């Protein structure tokens, strides 16, 4: 369709006015000049004329509108940044898929998972180390340690469930199921953590090395969101207890795995395991 435009020849207007009108007729909206450009061009018409009160009022209103527009944009940008920070914090507390469901107002039901792999670790001798350190030194140590751990586990398909003191708990295979890969993800992550802990420096105890002890078990769990004010994604079942016992009865700088996890790793391939013998676990 050919757009209808009034003839300009009979206007007898200056060239800059005609060019401004034609620019405003552009068929592509993004190519049309904004009101600031138009006002600047039309100001040439007032050359030599004294400004009247109406022009002054119009100028003040335009300045106010532009300032208000800029203020609204600034507040919008600030709101967007705060929303990003809130989302990032929520995703640290809960798995992303669970957090997104809660943000939509959806109810997150407890879910049963046939087989996942759970990782527990702690520091051998941490109580003794804490006894000869100040509270601030202990906090700095754990902050540095968990910053390192968090950066490492981000490379794997895992979710950090919680940290309590020097205890660190991670799971793979939920809330998004990943077949049998969960055992491999946790095992590879554990080996990665072990390799890095040997190079970790304790700022206030130079020369000492933290003795990381790891336990891993695979099995059935039930997972769900607990709490309203401070929601937490919690795991329930004997698998959690067994994984914790594997860590408790493990040795420093070793990854203690259950027979269930061993079977899954053998199926995946690529992992060398050493039989420890029969261990009576309460």
Short mmCIF file of C-alpha atoms in Angstrom, two decimals:
data_model
loop_
_atom_site.label_atom_id
_atom_site.label_comp_id
_atom_site.label_asym_id
_atom_site.label_seq_id
_atom_site.Cartn_x
_atom_site.Cartn_y
_atom_site.Cartn_z
CA UNK A 1 0.00 0.00 0.00
CA UNK A 2 1.34 3.43 -0.99
CA UNK A 3 1.16 5.81 2.01
CA UNK A 4 -0.81 9.02 1.53
CA UNK A 5 1.15 12.18 2.15
CA UNK A 6 -0.02 15.80 1.70
CA UNK A 7 1.89 17.84 -0.90
CA UNK A 8 4.63 20.06 0.48
CA UNK A 9 5.26 22.25 -2.54
CA UNK A 10 2.51 24.70 -1.64
CA UNK A 11 3.73 25.24 1.93
CA UNK A 12 6.50 27.60 1.02
CA UNK A 13 8.41 26.45 4.10
CA UNK A 14 12.16 26.48 4.53
CA UNK A 15 14.15 23.47 3.38
CA UNK A 16 15.10 22.40 6.92
CA UNK A 17 11.39 22.26 7.84
CA UNK A 18 10.53 20.18 4.78
CA UNK A 19 13.40 17.78 5.52
CA UNK A 20 12.21 17.44 9.12
CA UNK A 21 8.66 16.64 7.97
CA UNK A 22 9.86 14.03 5.48
CA UNK A 23 12.08 12.45 8.16
CA UNK A 24 9.03 12.12 10.42
CA UNK A 25 7.19 10.33 7.57
CA UNK A 26 9.72 7.50 7.43
CA UNK A 27 7.93 4.14 7.12
CA UNK A 28 10.34 2.56 9.65
CA UNK A 29 9.46 3.88 13.15
CA UNK A 30 12.98 3.33 14.49
CA UNK A 31 14.36 5.59 11.73
CA UNK A 32 12.09 8.51 12.60
CA UNK A 33 13.66 11.38 14.59
CA UNK A 34 12.70 11.78 18.26
CA UNK A 35 10.98 14.86 19.66
CA UNK A 36 14.27 16.36 20.80
CA UNK A 37 15.60 16.41 17.24
CA UNK A 38 12.33 17.91 15.94
CA UNK A 39 12.34 20.63 18.58
CA UNK A 40 15.95 21.57 17.83
CA UNK A 41 15.17 21.83 14.11
CA UNK A 42 12.05 23.90 14.66
CA UNK A 43 13.82 26.26 17.04
CA UNK A 44 15.39 27.85 13.97
CA UNK A 45 11.93 29.23 13.19
CA UNK A 46 12.12 31.34 16.36
CA UNK A 47 15.41 32.99 15.45
CA UNK A 48 15.14 36.73 16.19
CA UNK A 49 11.83 36.35 18.06
CA UNK A 50 11.37 37.00 21.76
CA UNK A 51 10.35 33.93 23.76
CA UNK A 52 6.88 34.11 25.25
CA UNK A 53 5.59 32.62 28.50
CA UNK A 54 4.04 29.66 26.68
CA UNK A 55 7.40 28.71 25.15
CA UNK A 56 9.04 28.94 28.56
CA UNK A 57 6.37 26.74 30.14
CA UNK A 58 6.66 24.22 27.32
CA UNK A 59 10.44 24.12 27.71
CA UNK A 60 10.17 23.55 31.48
CA UNK A 61 7.62 20.77 30.99
CA UNK A 62 9.82 19.05 28.42
CA UNK A 63 12.84 19.20 30.72
CA UNK A 64 10.74 17.76 33.54
CA UNK A 65 9.45 14.97 31.28
CA UNK A 66 12.97 14.07 30.14
CA UNK A 67 14.29 14.11 33.72
CA UNK A 68 11.38 11.95 34.85
CA UNK A 69 12.00 9.53 31.99
CA UNK A 70 15.65 9.25 32.98
CA UNK A 71 14.72 8.75 36.64
CA UNK A 72 12.24 6.00 35.77
CA UNK A 73 14.87 4.25 33.64
CA UNK A 74 17.41 4.50 36.45
CA UNK A 75 14.96 3.03 38.98
CA UNK A 76 14.03 0.29 36.51
CA UNK A 77 17.70 -0.63 36.08
CA UNK A 78 18.18 -0.69 39.86
CA UNK A 79 15.11 -2.91 40.26
CA UNK A 80 16.41 -5.27 37.56
CA UNK A 81 19.79 -5.54 39.30
CA UNK A 82 18.16 -6.22 42.68
CA UNK A 83 15.97 -8.89 41.09
CA UNK A 84 19.06 -10.56 39.64
CA UNK A 85 20.70 -10.57 43.08
CA UNK A 86 17.56 -12.01 44.67
CA UNK A 87 17.33 -14.73 42.03
CA UNK A 88 21.01 -15.58 42.48
CA UNK A 89 20.54 -15.88 46.25
CA UNK A 90 17.43 -18.05 45.80
CA UNK A 91 19.30 -20.33 43.39
CA UNK A 92 22.01 -20.79 46.02
CA UNK A 93 19.41 -21.91 48.55
CA UNK A 94 17.41 -24.14 46.21
CA UNK A 95 17.92 -26.02 42.94
CA UNK A 96 17.14 -23.79 39.95
CA UNK A 97 14.12 -25.80 38.77
CA UNK A 98 12.64 -25.78 42.29
CA UNK A 99 13.33 -22.05 42.76
CA UNK A 100 11.69 -21.22 39.41
CA UNK A 101 8.57 -23.20 40.37
CA UNK A 102 8.31 -21.37 43.70
CA UNK A 103 8.71 -17.99 41.97
CA UNK A 104 5.74 -18.88 39.75
CA UNK A 105 3.67 -19.61 42.84
CA UNK A 106 3.58 -23.33 42.13
CA UNK A 107 3.56 -25.84 44.97
CA UNK A 108 6.63 -28.06 45.04
CA UNK A 109 5.66 -31.53 46.19
CA UNK A 110 8.09 -33.94 47.84
CA UNK A 111 9.48 -36.31 45.22
CA UNK A 112 10.93 -39.81 45.37
CA UNK A 113 14.14 -40.56 43.47
CA UNK A 114 15.04 -44.17 42.75
CA UNK A 115 18.80 -43.70 42.77
CA UNK A 116 21.03 -40.70 43.42
CA UNK A 117 24.59 -40.38 44.71
CA UNK A 118 25.37 -38.45 47.89
CA UNK A 119 28.75 -37.01 48.90
CA UNK A 120 29.81 -36.15 52.45
CA UNK A 121 33.17 -34.77 53.51
CA UNK A 122 34.77 -33.28 56.58
CA UNK A 123 38.21 -32.25 57.80
CA UNK A 124 40.06 -34.72 60.03
CA UNK A 125 41.36 -32.89 63.10
CA UNK A 126 39.16 -29.84 62.54
CA UNK A 127 38.13 -29.70 66.22
CA UNK A 128 41.78 -29.58 67.31
CA UNK A 129 42.56 -26.97 64.66
CA UNK A 130 39.64 -24.83 65.84
CA UNK A 131 40.87 -25.06 69.44
CA UNK A 132 44.17 -23.38 68.56
CA UNK A 133 42.57 -20.78 66.26
CA UNK A 134 40.51 -17.68 66.95
CA UNK A 135 36.84 -17.63 65.88
CA UNK A 136 37.66 -15.16 63.09
CA UNK A 137 40.46 -17.39 61.83
CA UNK A 138 38.08 -20.37 61.73
CA UNK A 139 35.48 -18.35 59.81
CA UNK A 140 38.09 -17.11 57.33
CA UNK A 141 39.36 -20.67 56.87
CA UNK A 142 35.91 -22.10 56.16
CA UNK A 143 35.05 -19.20 53.87
CA UNK A 144 38.21 -19.75 51.80
CA UNK A 145 37.69 -23.51 51.79
CA UNK A 146 34.05 -23.42 50.70
CA UNK A 147 34.74 -20.74 48.11
CA UNK A 148 37.23 -23.18 46.58
CA UNK A 149 34.80 -26.11 46.86
CA UNK A 150 31.92 -24.12 45.35
CA UNK A 151 34.02 -23.09 42.37
CA UNK A 152 34.99 -26.73 41.74
CA UNK A 153 31.53 -28.30 42.02
CA UNK A 154 30.14 -25.75 39.56
CA UNK A 155 31.85 -27.81 36.82
CA UNK A 156 29.74 -30.89 37.61
CA UNK A 157 26.09 -31.88 37.45
CA UNK A 158 25.64 -31.70 41.22
CA UNK A 159 23.76 -29.69 43.84
CA UNK A 160 25.22 -28.56 47.16
CA UNK A 161 22.69 -29.49 49.82
CA UNK A 162 24.27 -27.85 52.86
CA UNK A 163 27.38 -27.09 54.89
CA UNK A 164 27.51 -27.55 58.65
CA UNK A 165 30.81 -26.51 60.20
CA UNK A 166 33.46 -28.42 58.30
CA UNK A 167 30.92 -30.89 56.85
CA UNK A 168 30.08 -30.51 53.15
CA UNK A 169 27.14 -32.34 51.53
CA UNK A 170 26.54 -32.65 47.77
CA UNK A 171 24.13 -34.75 45.69
CA UNK A 172 23.80 -35.65 42.02
CA UNK A 173 20.78 -37.10 40.23
CA UNK A 174 18.15 -34.70 41.54
CA UNK A 175 15.96 -32.73 41.09
CA UNK A 176 16.81 -33.34 37.42
CA UNK A 177 17.47 -37.02 36.87
CA UNK A 178 20.62 -37.91 34.90
CA UNK A 179 20.44 -41.69 34.51
CA UNK A 180 23.43 -43.42 36.11
CA UNK A 181 25.74 -40.46 35.53
CA UNK A 182 25.23 -39.24 39.10
CA UNK A 183 27.79 -41.72 40.45
CA UNK A 184 30.41 -40.58 37.94
CA UNK A 185 29.69 -36.90 38.53
CA UNK A 186 30.17 -37.24 42.29
CA UNK A 187 33.23 -39.50 41.97
CA UNK A 188 34.98 -37.15 39.52
CA UNK A 189 34.08 -34.17 41.68
CA UNK A 190 35.49 -35.91 44.78
CA UNK A 191 38.80 -36.63 43.05
CA UNK A 192 38.95 -33.02 41.85
CA UNK A 193 38.41 -31.75 45.40
CA UNK A 194 41.10 -34.07 46.76
CA UNK A 195 43.64 -32.84 44.22
CA UNK A 196 42.97 -29.20 45.16
CA UNK A 197 42.84 -29.62 48.94
CA UNK A 198 46.48 -30.74 48.99
CA UNK A 199 47.47 -27.34 47.60
CA UNK A 200 45.11 -25.35 49.83
CA UNK A 201 46.89 -22.90 52.13
CA UNK A 202 45.74 -22.19 55.68
CA UNK A 203 46.50 -18.50 56.12
CA UNK A 204 47.14 -18.63 59.87
CA UNK A 205 48.81 -22.09 59.88
CA UNK A 206 51.39 -21.97 57.11
CA UNK A 207 52.73 -25.36 56.06
CA UNK A 208 49.77 -27.37 57.36
CA UNK A 209 47.52 -29.31 54.99
CA UNK A 210 43.83 -29.92 55.60
CA UNK A 211 43.06 -33.64 55.73
CA UNK A 212 39.91 -34.07 53.67
CA UNK A 213 37.89 -37.24 54.30
CA UNK A 214 35.18 -38.23 51.81
CA UNK A 215 32.31 -40.72 51.87
CA UNK A 216 29.98 -41.58 48.97
CA UNK A 217 26.88 -43.75 48.73
CA UNK A 218 24.15 -44.25 46.10
CA UNK A 219 20.53 -45.14 46.65
CA UNK A 220 16.92 -44.07 47.02
CA UNK A 221 15.94 -40.74 48.63
CA UNK A 222 12.93 -38.49 49.04
CA UNK A 223 13.54 -34.77 48.47
CA UNK A 224 11.38 -31.74 49.10
CA UNK A 225 11.25 -28.12 50.21
CA UNK A 226 10.98 -27.62 53.97
CA UNK A 227 10.08 -24.27 55.55
CA UNK A 228 8.44 -21.06 54.34
CA UNK A 229 10.48 -18.12 55.64
CA UNK A 230 13.80 -19.84 54.99
CA UNK A 231 12.99 -22.71 52.59
CA UNK A 232 15.52 -25.51 52.30
CA UNK A 233 15.73 -28.39 49.88
CA UNK A 234 16.17 -31.42 52.14
CA UNK A 235 16.90 -35.10 51.49
CA UNK A 236 15.45 -37.94 53.54
CA UNK A 237 16.14 -41.67 53.68
CA UNK A 238 18.65 -44.31 54.72
CA UNK A 239 20.86 -43.35 51.77
CA UNK A 240 21.66 -40.05 53.48
CA UNK A 241 22.61 -41.79 56.73
CA UNK A 242 24.71 -44.40 54.95
CA UNK A 243 26.61 -41.75 52.95
CA UNK A 244 27.33 -39.93 56.21
CA UNK A 245 28.61 -43.15 57.79
CA UNK A 246 30.85 -43.79 54.77
CA UNK A 247 32.50 -40.46 55.45
CA UNK A 248 32.75 -41.07 59.22
CA UNK A 249 34.46 -44.44 58.75
CA UNK A 250 36.67 -43.23 55.90
CA UNK A 251 40.30 -42.12 55.97
CA UNK A 252 41.99 -38.80 55.26
CA UNK A 253 42.80 -38.13 51.60
CA UNK A 254 40.69 -41.14 50.57
CA UNK A 255 37.29 -41.51 48.92
CA UNK A 256 35.31 -44.16 50.78
CA UNK A 257 32.51 -45.53 48.56
CA UNK A 258 29.79 -48.10 49.16
CA UNK A 259 29.36 -51.28 47.11
CA UNK A 260 26.30 -49.73 45.42
CA UNK A 261 28.34 -46.77 44.19
CA UNK A 262 31.17 -49.12 43.19
CA UNK A 263 28.76 -51.13 41.00
CA UNK A 264 27.56 -47.97 39.25
CA UNK A 265 31.13 -46.78 38.63
CA UNK A 266 32.13 -50.14 37.18
CA UNK A 267 29.18 -49.88 34.83
CA UNK A 268 30.27 -46.40 33.75
CA UNK A 269 33.94 -47.35 33.44
CA UNK A 270 37.06 -45.24 33.84
CA UNK A 271 37.41 -45.49 37.63
CA UNK A 272 39.95 -47.57 39.56
CA UNK A 273 38.77 -48.80 42.96
CA UNK A 274 40.53 -50.68 45.74
CA UNK A 275 38.65 -53.04 48.03
CA UNK A 276 39.00 -52.08 51.67
CA UNK A 277 37.47 -55.18 53.21
CA UNK A 278 34.51 -55.61 55.52
CA UNK A 279 33.83 -52.59 57.73
CA UNK A 280 31.16 -52.77 60.42
CA UNK A 281 29.17 -49.54 60.19
CA UNK A 282 26.62 -48.69 62.86
#
